[in-house]
Coordinates of C-alpha atoms in Angstrom, one line a residue:
X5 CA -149.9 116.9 3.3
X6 CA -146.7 119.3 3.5
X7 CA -144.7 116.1 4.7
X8 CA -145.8 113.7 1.8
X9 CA -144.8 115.9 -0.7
X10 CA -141.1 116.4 0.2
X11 CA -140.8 112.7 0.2
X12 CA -142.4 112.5 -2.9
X13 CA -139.8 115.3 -4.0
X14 CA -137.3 113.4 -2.8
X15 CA -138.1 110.2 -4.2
X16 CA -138.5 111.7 -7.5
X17 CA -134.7 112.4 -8.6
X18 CA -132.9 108.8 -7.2
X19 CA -129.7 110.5 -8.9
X20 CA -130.0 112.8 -6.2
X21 CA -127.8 111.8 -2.8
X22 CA -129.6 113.6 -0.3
X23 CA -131.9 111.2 1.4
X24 CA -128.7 109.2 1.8
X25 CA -126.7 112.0 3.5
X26 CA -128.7 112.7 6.1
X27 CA -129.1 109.4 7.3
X28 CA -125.2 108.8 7.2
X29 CA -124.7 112.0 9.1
X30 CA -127.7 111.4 11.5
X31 CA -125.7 107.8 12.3
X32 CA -122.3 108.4 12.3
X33 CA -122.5 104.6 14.4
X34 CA -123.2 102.4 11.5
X35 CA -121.1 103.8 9.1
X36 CA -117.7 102.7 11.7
X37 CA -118.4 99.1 12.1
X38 CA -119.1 98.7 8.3
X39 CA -115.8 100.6 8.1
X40 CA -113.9 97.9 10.0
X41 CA -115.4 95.3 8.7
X42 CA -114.7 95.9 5.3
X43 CA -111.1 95.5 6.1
X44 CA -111.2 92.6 8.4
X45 CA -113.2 90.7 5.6
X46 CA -110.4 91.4 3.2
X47 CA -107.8 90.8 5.9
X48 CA -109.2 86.9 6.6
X49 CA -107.3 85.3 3.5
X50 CA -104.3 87.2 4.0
X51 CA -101.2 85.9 5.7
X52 CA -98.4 87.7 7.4
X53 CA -95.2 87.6 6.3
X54 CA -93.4 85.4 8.5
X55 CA -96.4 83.0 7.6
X56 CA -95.7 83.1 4.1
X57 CA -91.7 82.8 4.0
X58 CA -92.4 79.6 5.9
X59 CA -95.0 78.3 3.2
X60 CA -92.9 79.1 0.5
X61 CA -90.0 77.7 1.8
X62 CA -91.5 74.5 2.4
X63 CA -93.1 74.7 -1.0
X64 CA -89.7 75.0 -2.7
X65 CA -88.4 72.1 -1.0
X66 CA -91.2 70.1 -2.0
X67 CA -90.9 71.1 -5.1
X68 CA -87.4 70.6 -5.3
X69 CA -88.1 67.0 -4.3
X70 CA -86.6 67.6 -1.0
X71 CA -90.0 65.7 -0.1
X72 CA -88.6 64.8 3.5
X73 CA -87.4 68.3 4.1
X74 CA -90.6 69.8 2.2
X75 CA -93.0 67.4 4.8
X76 CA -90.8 68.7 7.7
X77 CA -91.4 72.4 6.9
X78 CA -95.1 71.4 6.0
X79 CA -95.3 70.2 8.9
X80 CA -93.5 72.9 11.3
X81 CA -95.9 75.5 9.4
X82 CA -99.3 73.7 10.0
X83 CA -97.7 73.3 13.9
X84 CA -97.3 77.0 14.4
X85 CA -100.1 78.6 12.2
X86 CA -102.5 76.0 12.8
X87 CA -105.7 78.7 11.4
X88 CA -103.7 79.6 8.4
X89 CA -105.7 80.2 5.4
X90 CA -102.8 78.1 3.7
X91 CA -102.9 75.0 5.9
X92 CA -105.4 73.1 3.7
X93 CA -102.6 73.5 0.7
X94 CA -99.9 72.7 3.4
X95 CA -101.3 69.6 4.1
X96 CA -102.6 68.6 0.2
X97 CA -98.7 69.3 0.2
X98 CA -97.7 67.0 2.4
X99 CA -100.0 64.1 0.4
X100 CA -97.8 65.3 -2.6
X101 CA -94.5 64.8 -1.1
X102 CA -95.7 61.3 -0.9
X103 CA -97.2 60.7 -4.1
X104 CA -93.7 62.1 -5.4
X105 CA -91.8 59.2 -3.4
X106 CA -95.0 56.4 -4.8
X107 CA -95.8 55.8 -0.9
X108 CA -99.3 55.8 -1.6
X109 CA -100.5 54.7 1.6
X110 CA -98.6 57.9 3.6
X111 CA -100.4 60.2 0.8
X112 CA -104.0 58.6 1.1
X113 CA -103.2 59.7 4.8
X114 CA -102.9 62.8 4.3
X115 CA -105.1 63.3 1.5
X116 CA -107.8 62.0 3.5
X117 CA -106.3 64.7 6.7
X118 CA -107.0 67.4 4.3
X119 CA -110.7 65.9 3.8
X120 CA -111.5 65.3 7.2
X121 CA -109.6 68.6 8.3
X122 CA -111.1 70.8 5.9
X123 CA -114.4 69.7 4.3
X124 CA -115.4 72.3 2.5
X125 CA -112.4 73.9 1.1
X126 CA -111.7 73.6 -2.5
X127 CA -108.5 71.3 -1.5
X128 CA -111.0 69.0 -0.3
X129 CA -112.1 67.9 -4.0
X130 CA -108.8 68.0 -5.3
X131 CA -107.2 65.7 -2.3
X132 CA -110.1 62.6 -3.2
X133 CA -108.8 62.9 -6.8
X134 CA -105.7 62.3 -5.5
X135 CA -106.3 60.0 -2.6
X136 CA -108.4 58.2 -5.6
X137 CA -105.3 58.4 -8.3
X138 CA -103.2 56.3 -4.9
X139 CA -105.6 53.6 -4.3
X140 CA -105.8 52.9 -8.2
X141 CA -101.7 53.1 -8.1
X142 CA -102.4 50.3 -5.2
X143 CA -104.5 48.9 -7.7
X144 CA -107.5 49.0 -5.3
X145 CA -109.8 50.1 -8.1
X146 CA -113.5 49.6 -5.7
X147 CA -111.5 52.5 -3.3
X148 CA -110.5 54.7 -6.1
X149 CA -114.2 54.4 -7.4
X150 CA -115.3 55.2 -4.1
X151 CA -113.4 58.3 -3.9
X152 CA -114.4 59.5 -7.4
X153 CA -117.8 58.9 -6.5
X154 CA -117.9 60.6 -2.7
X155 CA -115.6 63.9 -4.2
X156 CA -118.7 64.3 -7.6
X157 CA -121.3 63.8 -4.7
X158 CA -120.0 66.4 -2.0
X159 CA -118.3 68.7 -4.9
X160 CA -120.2 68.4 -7.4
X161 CA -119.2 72.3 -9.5
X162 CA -115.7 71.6 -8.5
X163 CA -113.6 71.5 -11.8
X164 CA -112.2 67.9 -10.2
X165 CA -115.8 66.5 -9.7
X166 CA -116.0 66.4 -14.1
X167 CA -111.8 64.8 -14.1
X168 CA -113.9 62.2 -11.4
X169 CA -116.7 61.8 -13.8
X170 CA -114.1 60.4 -16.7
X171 CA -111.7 58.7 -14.6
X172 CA -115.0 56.9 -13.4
X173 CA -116.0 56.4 -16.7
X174 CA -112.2 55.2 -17.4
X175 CA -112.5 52.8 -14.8
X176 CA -115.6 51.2 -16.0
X177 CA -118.4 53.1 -13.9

């Protein structure tokens, strides 16, 4: 009964940080790998610096409406960091640079890149609205429907998935 009641003690004052002690001291293990991972969770969306001079560099050009230089960079950057954390924007990017120039076709291309590419990344929703905006420019309106209604299906609490809902409603749907 001498063992109960020191748990019972124990259990008694949760403001009190012993039973946590001794098990972080008794496994001195655990506490590393949560240690490093910690770090290499925060570390996954960052870039190094190198990467990021060539994204914003790019950027700037497309921005500038440079869009051939801007697709170029876009282009280089997605070549040599391939895993990049920014290459779904790189490539939603490169649909841009198009739309800029109203070649509609090339941005639907890469709109839909960014879709097939990168599913389930919030550029994914985004790039149907857009791939949807170029096939209405086209004035294919049963594509642009189908894109409205395929981004509110597989995004549906995406802020673009309620702009799809009115443009649908806009275009009679």
């Amino acid at each position: 009964m001498a063992a109960p009641a020191k748990r019972g003690r124990a259990a008694k004052d949760p403001r009190t940080p012993q039973p946590l002690t001794p098990a972080v001291e008794a496994a001195p293990a655990p506490a590393a790998p949560v240690a490093a991972t910690a770090p290499a969770a925060s570390a996954a969306p960052r870039i190094t610096e190198e990467e990021g001079q060539a994204y914003v560099e790019a950027m700037r050009a497309v921005t500038a409406n440079k869009n051939d230089e801007g697709r170029r960079k876009l282009n280089d950057f997605m070549t040599k960091y391939p895993g990049s954390v920014k290459a779904p924007e790189a490539e939603f990017w490169i649909g841009e640079s198009y739309m800029n120039e109203k070649s509609y076709n090339q941005a639907i291309l890469a709109f839909k890149e960014v879709t097939t590419r990168f599913p389930k990344d919030p550029k994914g929703a985004e790039s149907l609205f857009r791939a949807a905006d170029a096939y209405e420019k086209l004035g294919d309106k049963n594509n642009a429907v189908f894109h409205l209604k395929i981004l509110v299906e597989e995004h549906p609490n995406s802020e673009w998935a309620a702009k799809a809902k009115q443009k649908l409603k806009q275009l009679g749907q």
